[in-house]
Coordinates of C-alpha atoms and ligand atoms in Angstrom, one line a residue:
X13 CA 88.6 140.1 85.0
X14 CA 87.5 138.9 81.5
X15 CA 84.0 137.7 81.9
X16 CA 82.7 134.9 79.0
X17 CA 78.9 135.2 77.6
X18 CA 76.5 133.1 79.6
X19 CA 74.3 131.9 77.0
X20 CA 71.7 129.1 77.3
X21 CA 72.7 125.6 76.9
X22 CA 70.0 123.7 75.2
X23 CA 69.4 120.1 75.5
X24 CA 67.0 117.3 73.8
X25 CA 66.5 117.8 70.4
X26 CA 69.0 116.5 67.7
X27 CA 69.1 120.4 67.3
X28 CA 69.9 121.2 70.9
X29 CA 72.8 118.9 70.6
X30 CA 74.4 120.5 67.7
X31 CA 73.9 123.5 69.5
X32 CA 75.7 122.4 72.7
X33 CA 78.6 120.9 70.5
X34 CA 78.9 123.9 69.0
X35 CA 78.7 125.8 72.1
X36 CA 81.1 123.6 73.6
X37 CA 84.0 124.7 70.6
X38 CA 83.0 128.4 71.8
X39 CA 84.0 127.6 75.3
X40 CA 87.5 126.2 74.5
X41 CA 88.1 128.4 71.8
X42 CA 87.3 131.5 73.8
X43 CA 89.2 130.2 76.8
X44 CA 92.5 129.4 74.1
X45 CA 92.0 132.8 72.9
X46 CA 91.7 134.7 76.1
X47 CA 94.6 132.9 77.8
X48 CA 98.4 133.3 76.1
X49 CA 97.3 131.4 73.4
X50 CA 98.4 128.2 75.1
X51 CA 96.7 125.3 76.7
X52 CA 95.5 125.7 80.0
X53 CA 97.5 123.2 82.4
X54 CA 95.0 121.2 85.0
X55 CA 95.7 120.7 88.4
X56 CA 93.5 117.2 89.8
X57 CA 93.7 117.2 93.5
X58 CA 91.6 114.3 94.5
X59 CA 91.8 114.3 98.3
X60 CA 90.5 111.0 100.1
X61 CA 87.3 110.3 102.1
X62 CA 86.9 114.4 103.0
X63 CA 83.0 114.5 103.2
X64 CA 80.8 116.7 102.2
X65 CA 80.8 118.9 105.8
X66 CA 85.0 118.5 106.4
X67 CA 86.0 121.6 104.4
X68 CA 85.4 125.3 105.9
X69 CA 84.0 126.7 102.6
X70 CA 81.4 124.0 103.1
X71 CA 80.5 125.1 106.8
X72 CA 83.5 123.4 108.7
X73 CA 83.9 125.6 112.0
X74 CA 86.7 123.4 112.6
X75 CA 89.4 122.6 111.4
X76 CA 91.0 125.4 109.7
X77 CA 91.4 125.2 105.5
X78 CA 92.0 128.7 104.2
X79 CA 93.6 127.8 100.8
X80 CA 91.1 125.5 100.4
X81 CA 88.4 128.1 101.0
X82 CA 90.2 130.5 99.0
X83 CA 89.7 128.5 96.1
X84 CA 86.1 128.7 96.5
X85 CA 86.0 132.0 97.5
X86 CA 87.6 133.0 93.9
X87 CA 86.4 129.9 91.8
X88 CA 83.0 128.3 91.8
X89 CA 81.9 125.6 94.3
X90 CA 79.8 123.0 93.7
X91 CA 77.1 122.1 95.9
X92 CA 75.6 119.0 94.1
X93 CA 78.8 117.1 92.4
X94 CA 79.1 113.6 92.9
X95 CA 81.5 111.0 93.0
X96 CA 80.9 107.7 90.9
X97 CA 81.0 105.6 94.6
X98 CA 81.3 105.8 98.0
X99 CA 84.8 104.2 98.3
X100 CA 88.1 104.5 96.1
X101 CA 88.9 102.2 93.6
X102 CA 85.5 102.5 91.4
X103 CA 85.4 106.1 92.3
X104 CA 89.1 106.9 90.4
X105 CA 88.0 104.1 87.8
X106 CA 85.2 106.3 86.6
X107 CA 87.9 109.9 87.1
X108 CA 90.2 107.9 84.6
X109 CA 87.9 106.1 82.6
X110 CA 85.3 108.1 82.2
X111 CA 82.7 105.1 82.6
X112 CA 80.3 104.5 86.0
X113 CA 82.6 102.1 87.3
X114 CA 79.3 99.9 88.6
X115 CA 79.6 98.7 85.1
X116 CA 82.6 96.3 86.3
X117 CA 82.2 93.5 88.8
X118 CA 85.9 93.6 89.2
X119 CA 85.9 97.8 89.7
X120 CA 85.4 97.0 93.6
X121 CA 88.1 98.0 96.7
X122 CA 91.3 96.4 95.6
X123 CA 94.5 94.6 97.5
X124 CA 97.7 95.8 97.3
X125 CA 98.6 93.0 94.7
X126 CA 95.6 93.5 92.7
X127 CA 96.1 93.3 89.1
X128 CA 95.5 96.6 86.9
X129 CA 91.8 97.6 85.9
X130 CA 92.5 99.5 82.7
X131 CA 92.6 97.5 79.3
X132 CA 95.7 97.4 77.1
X133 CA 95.4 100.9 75.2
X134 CA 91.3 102.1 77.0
X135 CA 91.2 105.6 76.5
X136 CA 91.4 107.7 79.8
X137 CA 91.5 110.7 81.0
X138 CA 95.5 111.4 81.0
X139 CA 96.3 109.5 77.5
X140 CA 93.8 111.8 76.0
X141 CA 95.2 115.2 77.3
X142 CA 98.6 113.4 76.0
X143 CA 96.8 113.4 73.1
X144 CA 96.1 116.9 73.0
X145 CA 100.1 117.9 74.2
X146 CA 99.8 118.0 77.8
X147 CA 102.6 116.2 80.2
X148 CA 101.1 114.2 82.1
X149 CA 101.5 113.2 85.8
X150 CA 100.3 111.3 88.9
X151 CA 101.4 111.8 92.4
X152 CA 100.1 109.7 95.2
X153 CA 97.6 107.2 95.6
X154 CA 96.6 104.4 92.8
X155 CA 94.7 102.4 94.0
X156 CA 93.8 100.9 90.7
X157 CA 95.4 97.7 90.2
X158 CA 99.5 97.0 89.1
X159 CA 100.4 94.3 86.5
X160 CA 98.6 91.6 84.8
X161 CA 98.1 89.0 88.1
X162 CA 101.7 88.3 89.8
X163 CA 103.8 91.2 90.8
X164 CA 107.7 91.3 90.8
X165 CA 107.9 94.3 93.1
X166 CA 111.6 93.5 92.7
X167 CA 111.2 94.7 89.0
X168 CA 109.9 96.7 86.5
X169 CA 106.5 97.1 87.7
X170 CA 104.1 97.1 84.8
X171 CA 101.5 97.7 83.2
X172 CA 100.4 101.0 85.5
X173 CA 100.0 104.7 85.8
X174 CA 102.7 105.1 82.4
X175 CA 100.1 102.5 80.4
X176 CA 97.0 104.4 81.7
X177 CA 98.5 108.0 79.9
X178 CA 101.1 109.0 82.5
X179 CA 104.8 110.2 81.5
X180 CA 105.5 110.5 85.0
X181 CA 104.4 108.7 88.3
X182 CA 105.1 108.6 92.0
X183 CA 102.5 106.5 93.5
X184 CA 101.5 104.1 96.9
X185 CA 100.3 101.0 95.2
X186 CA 97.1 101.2 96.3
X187 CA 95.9 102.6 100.0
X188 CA 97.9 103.8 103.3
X189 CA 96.9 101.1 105.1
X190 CA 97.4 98.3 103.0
X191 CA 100.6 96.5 102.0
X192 CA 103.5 97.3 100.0
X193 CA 104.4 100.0 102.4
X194 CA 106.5 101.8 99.6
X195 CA 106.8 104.2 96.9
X196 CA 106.8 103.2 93.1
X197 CA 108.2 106.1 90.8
X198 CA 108.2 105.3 86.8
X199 CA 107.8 101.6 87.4
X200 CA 110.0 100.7 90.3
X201 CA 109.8 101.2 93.8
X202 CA 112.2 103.9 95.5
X203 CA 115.2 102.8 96.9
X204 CA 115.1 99.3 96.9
X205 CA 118.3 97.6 98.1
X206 CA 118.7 94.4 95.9
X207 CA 119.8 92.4 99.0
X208 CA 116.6 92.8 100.6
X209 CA 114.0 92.0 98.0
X210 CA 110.3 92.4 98.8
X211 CA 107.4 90.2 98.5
X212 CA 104.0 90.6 99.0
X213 CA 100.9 88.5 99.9
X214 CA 97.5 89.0 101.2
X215 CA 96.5 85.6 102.0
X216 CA 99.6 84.2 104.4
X217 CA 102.1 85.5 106.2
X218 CA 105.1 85.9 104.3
X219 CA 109.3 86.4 106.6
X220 CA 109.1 87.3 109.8
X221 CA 108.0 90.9 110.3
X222 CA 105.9 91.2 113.3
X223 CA 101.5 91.3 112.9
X224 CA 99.4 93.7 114.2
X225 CA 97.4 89.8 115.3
X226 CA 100.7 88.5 116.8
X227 CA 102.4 91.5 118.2
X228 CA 100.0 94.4 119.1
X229 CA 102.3 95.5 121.9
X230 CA 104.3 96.7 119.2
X231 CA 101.9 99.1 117.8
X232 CA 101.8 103.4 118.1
X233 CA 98.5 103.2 117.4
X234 CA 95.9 100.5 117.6
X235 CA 93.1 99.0 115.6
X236 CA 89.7 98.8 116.0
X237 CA 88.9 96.5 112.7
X238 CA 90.7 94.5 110.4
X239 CA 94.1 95.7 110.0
X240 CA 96.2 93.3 111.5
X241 CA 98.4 92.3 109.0
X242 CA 102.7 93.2 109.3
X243 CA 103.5 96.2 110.7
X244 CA 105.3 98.6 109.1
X245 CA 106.8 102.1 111.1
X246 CA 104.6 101.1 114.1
X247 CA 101.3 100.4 112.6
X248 CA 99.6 97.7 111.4
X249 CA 97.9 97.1 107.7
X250 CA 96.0 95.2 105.5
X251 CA 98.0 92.3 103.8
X252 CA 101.6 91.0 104.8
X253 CA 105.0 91.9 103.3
X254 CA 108.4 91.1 104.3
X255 CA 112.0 92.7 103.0
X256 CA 112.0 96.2 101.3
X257 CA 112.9 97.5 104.4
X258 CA 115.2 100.9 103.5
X259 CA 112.2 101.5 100.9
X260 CA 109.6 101.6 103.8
X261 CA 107.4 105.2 103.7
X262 CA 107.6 106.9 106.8
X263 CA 103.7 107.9 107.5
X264 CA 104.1 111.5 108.9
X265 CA 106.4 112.4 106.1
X266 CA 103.6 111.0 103.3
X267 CA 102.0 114.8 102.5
X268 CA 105.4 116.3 102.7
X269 CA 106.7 113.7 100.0
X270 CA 103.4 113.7 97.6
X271 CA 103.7 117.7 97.4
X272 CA 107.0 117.6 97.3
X273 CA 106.7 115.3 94.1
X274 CA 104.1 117.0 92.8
X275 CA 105.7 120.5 93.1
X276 CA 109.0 119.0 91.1
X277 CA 106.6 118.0 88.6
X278 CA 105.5 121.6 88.1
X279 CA 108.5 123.0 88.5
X280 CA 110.1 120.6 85.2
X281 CA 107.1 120.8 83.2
X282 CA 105.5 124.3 83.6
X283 CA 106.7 125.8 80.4
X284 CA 104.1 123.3 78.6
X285 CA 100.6 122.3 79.0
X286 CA 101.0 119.7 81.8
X287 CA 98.0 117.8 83.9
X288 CA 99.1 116.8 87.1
X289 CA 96.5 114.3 89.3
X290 CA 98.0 114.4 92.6
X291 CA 95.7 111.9 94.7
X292 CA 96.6 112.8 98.5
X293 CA 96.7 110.2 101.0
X294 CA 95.3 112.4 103.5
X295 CA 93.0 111.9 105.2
X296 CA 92.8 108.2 105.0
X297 CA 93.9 105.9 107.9
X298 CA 96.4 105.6 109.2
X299 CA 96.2 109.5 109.9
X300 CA 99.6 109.8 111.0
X301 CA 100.3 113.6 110.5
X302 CA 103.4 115.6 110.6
X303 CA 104.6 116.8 113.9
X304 CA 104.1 120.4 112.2
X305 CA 99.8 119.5 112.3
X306 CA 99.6 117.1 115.2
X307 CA 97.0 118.5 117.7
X308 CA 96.9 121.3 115.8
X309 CA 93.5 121.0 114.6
X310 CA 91.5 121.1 117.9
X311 CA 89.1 118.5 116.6
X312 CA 91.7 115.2 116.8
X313 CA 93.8 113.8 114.3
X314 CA 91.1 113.4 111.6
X315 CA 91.1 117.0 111.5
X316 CA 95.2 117.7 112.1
X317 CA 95.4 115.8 108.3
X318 CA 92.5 117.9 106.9
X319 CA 94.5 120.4 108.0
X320 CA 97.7 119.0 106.1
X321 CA 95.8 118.3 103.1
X322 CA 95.0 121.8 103.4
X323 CA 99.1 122.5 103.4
X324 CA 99.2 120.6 100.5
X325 CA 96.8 122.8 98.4
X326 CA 98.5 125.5 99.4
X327 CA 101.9 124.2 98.3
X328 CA 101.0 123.5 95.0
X329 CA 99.2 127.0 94.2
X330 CA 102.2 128.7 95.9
X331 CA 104.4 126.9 93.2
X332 CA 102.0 127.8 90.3
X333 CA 102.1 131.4 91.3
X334 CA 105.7 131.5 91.9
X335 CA 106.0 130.3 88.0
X336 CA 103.2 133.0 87.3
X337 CA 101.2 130.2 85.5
X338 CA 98.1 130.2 87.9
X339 CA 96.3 132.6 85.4
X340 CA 96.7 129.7 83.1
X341 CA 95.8 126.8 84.9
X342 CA 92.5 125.1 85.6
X343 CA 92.8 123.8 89.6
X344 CA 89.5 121.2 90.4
X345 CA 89.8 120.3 94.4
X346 CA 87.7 117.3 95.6
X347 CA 87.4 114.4 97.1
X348 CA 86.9 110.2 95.9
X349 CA 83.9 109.4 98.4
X350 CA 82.3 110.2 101.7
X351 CA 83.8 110.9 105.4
X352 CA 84.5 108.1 108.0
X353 CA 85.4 108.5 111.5
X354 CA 86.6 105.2 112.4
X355 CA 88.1 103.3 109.4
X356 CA 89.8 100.7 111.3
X357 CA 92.2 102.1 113.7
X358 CA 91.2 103.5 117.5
X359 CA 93.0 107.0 116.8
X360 CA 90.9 109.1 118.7
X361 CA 89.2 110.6 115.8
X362 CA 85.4 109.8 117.3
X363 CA 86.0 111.3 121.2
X364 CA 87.4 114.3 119.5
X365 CA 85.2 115.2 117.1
X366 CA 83.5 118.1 119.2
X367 CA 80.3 119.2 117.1
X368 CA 82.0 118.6 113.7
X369 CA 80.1 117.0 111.2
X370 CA 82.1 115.5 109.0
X371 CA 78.6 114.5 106.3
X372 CA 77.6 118.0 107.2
X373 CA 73.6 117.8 107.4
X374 CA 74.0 114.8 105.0
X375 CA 72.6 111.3 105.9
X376 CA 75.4 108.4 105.6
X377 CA 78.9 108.5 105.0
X378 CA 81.8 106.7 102.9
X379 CA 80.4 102.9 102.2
X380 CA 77.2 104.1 101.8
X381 CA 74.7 104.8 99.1
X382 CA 73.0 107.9 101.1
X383 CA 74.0 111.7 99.5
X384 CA 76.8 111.4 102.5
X385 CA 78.5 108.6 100.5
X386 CA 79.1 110.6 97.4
X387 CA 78.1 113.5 97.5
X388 CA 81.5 115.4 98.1
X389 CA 83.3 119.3 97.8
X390 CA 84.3 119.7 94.5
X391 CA 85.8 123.5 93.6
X392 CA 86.7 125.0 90.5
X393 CA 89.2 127.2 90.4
X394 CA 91.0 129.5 87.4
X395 CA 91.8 132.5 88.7
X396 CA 90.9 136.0 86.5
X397 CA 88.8 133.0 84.3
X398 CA 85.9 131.0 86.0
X399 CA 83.6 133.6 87.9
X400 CA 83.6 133.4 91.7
X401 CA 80.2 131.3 92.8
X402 CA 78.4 128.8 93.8
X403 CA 76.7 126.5 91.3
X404 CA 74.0 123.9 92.1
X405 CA 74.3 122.0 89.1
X406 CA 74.1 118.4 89.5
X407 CA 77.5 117.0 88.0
X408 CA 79.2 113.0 88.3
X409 CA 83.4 112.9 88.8
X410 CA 83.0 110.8 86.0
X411 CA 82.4 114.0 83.6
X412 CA 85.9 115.1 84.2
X413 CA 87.2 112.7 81.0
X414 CA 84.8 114.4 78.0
X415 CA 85.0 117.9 80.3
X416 CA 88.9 118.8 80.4
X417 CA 89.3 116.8 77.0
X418 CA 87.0 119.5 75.6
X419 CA 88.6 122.2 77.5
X420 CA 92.0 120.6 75.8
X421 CA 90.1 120.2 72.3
X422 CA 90.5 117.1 72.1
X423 CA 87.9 114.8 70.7
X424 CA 86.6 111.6 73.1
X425 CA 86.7 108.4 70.6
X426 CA 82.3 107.5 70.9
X427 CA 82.3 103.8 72.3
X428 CA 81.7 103.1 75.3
X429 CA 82.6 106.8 76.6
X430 CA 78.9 107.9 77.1
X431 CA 78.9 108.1 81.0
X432 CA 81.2 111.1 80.7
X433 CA 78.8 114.2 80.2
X434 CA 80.9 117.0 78.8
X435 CA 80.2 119.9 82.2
X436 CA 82.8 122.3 80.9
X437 CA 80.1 125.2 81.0
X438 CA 78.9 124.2 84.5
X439 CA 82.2 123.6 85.6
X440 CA 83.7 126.9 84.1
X441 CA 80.2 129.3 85.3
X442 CA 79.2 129.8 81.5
X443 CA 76.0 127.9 82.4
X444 CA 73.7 126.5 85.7
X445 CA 72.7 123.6 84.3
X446 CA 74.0 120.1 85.5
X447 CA 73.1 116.7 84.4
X448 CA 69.9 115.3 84.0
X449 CA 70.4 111.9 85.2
X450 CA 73.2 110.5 87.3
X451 CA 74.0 107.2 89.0
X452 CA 75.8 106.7 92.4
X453 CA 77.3 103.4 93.8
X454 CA 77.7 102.0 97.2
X455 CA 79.9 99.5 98.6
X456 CA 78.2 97.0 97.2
X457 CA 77.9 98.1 93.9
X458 CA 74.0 98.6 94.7
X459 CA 73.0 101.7 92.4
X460 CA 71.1 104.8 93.2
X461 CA 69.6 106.8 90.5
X462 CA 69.0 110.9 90.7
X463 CA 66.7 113.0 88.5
X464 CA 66.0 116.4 89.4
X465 CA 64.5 116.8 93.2
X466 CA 64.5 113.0 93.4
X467 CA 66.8 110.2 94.2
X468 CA 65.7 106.2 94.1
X469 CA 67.9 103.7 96.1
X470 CA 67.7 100.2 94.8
X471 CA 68.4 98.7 97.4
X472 CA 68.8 95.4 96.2
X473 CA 72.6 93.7 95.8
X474 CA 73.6 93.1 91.8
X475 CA 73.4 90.0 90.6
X476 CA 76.0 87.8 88.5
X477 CA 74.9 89.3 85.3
X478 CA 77.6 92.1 85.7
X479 CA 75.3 94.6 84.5
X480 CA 74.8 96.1 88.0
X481 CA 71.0 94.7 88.2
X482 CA 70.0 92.8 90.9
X483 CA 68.5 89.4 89.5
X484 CA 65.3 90.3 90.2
X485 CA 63.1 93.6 89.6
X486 CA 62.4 94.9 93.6
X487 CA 60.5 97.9 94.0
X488 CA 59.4 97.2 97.8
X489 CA 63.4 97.5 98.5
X490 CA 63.3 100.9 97.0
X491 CA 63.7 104.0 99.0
X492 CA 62.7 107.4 97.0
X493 CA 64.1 110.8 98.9
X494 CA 62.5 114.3 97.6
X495 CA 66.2 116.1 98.0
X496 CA 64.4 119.4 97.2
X497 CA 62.5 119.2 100.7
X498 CA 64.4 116.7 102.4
X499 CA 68.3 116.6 101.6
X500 CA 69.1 115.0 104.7
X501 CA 67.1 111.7 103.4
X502 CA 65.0 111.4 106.6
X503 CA 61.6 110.1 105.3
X504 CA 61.3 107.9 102.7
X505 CA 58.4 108.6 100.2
X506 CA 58.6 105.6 98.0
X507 CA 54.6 104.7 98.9
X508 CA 53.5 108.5 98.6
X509 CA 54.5 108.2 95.2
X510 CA 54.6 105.1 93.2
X511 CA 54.6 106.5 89.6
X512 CA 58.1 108.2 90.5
X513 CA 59.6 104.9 92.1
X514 CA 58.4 103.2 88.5
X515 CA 59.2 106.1 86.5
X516 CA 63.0 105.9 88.0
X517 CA 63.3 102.4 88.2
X518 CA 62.7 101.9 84.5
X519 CA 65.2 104.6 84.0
X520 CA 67.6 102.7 86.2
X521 CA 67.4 99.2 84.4
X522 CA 67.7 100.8 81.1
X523 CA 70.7 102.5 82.0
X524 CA 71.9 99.6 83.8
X525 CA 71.3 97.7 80.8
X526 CA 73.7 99.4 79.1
X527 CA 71.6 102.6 78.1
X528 CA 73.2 106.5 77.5
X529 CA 71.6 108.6 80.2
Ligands
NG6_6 C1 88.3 98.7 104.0 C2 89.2 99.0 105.2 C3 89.3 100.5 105.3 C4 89.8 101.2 104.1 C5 88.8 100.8 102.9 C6 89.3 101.3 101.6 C7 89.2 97.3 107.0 C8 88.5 96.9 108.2 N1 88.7 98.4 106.4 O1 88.3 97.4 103.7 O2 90.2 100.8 106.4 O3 91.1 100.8 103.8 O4 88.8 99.4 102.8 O5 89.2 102.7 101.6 O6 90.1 96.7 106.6 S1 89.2 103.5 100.2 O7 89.0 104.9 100.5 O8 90.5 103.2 99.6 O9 88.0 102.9 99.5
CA7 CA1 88.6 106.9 99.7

């Protein structure tokens, strides 16, 4: 195994930077020159809503993940990485955009029929490592908005994944459990019979497919909240549709599909640089696994589909190795918020969770603004390349867009870019240090700030401004947490130390305000 110089990276000073740039060239040009010559491909697997506790590598007795944990066994896993929020759509906004997607009122859980996020041309993540030569694909979830306001789904389906930087796309519109129960590849949604045209709404029912409201006798699995919109293969979602009916996904064959999409993609492309972002469904709700994981788990369902996603990992490195490319490409494994158990339908997952934690010692969950809500697993893996280990550097998903364009040497156009810290060194063991300063989001959009041992919670809701700051300056709503002693968030120490809750808060609101960190 090659092992790379670990040499300090200096921050601060104008002359720090320079140095860190220049370091930064080092670390792509020794990685260039120490692989064939050629571009390392990246592998994105974003799973969704695995917590921090779910994954054996991060002390999950149960269930069972052993290519998962083999990645961080022989890569480096990440004990303090952070996603941008605790739930989906603002979470992959800031993956793709590299910008804190708190910044955007609009950046919040979308519908189905939600119009696209991205601007006409915004850099992201994928059009720059198009940029630098790489193929580009997405498989699986979007979640990200379709379109400019009214959808077609009858049509060419644009603007979406190919406007964003993607040549090729296979992709749910937005969530399992929310309406149009189909498949979109390049723009149109797989096998659509003309004669039975789809449409969409979210605010009336639209034909006469049955509700989850009208019909629950229909259902194979029930709700506990929301949810009862048209059902589609026996379960019922968020929103209504009617027609589309051959194009209908079948839910136990979803992981089987995405991998299968995903593994094509390698198999066409892998004699160039490619980037594939394959966003799992698993394990969202509805967790209908394969019969091949059903009860397999011993911990319920919620665990059978880690136990899939699992599969899935496995799949996609067994297709890397059987095109001998895995020495040459980066794989990151993570997830886009915290665990849930019950996320609106009665599936069993809470009776059967026996002992597992899904947060592991972690207070909160997905939703939430508590380290449970973001912080997630998040591996690095380059095999003979990145140095088996566990790093506690402190590092925001939203790093991934100035980090792998480095790695692709490509340059990230300044602007409004500056939320995405350039980890390459953390994120490839030639250094321990993290960020400085991050931000997390809740739900809500409310904003957490974390420097060092400490993390503030503002816990007051943004105003109208759309800057992120609540109208009015709060510091009695404030919660500060010393993660050094307590990383489980148990006692708040916001009156034990009042110059800290200031100190932070005036970093908050500057950075709020539009500030670099
Ligand atoms: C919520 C849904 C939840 C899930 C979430 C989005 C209800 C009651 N709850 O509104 O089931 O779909 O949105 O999850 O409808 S995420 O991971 O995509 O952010
Ligand atoms: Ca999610």
């Amino acid at each position: 195994m090659k092992s790379f110089p670990r040499r300090s990276f200096l921050k601060g000073t104008a002359a720090a930077f320079a140095a860190a740039f220049l370091h930064n060239q080092a670390v792509t040009r020794a990685f260039a020159e120490a692989g064939s010559g050629q571009k390392p491909n990246i592998v994105l697997i974003l799973s969704d809503d695995v917590g921090y506790g779910d994954i054996g590598c991060y002390g999950a007795k149960l269930p069972h993940t052993p290519h998962i944990d083999g990645l961080a066994q022989c890569g480096r896993r990440f004990t303090d990485a952070h996603s941008d929020a605790s739930v989906c759509t603002p979470s992959r906004y800031a993956i793709l955009s590299g910008m804190y997607a708190w910044r955007r009122q609009d950046a919040q859980i979308l519908p189905g029929d939600a119009a696209l996020l991205f601007a006409d041309r915004q850099t992201t993540l994928p059009s720059l490592l198009k940029q630098a030569g790489y193929k580009t694909g997405c498989v699986g979830k979007w979640h990200l908005g379709l379109g400019r306001g009214e959808i077609d789904w009858n049509k060419e389906i644009a603007p979406g994944p190919r406007e964003v930087g993607f040549d090729y796309s296979f992709i749910l519109p937005a969530t399992a459990d929310r309406v149009p129960c189909v498949y979109i590849e390049n723009q149109r949604v797989v096998g659509l019979d003309p004669h039975d045209p789809i449409c969409v709404d979210y605010k009336k029912l639209v034909g006469d497919d049955p509700t989850g409201q009208d019909a629950p006798y229909l259902l194979k699995m029930k709700l506990s909240h929301g949810h009862d919109g048209t059902i589609v293969d026996g379960v019922s979602r968020i929103g209504f549709m009617t027609g589309g009916k051959k194009a209908r996904w079948v839910d136990e064959k979803m992981a089987a599909t995405l991998a299968g999409k995903a593994t094509a993609f390698i198999d066409e492309n892998h004699e160039h640089p490619f980037f594939l972002y394959l966003a799992t469904s698993d394990i969202h709700v509805p967790r209908m696994p394969n019969e091949q994981f059903a009860a397999r788990s011993q911990c319920g369902v919620r665990c059978d589909v880690i136990e899939q996603l699992d599969w899935t990992v496995g799949q996609v490195l067994e297709t890397l190795e059987r095109h001998k490319i895995l020495d040459n490409t980066l794989i990151l494994f993570t997830s886009d918020n915290g665990p849930v158990v019950d996320d609106g339908y009665a599936d069993g997952s809470v009776e059967a969770l026996h002992g597992h934690t899904p947060s592991g010692s972690l207070r909160g969950g997905k939703y939430d603004l508590y380290e449970g809500g973001t912080r997630i697993p998040f591996i690095a893996y380059w095999r003979n390349r990145i140095p088996a280990g566990v790093s506690s550097a402190l590092i925001s998903q939203t790093d991934l867009l100035s980090s792998l364009a480095a790695l692709a040497g490509v340059a990230v156009p300044r602007g409004s870019l500056f939320d995405s810290q350039n980890m390459l060194p953390a994120l490839t063991g030639l250094s321990e240090n993290g960020r400085e300063v991050l931000i997390e989001a809740d739900v809500f959009q409310r904003t957490a700030i974390r420097r060092g041992r400490w993390k503030l919670l503002d816990l007051n809701k943004p105003g109208a401004d759309k800057t992120g700051s609540p109208a009015h300056r709060d510091e009695a709503n404030c919660e500060l947490y010393d993660l050094l002693a307590d990383p489980g968030e148990t006692t708040n120490v916001a009156a034990q130390h009042p110059d800290v809750v200031k100190a932070l808060m005036d970093k908050l609101e500057q950075i709020r305000g539009g500030a670099s960190v």
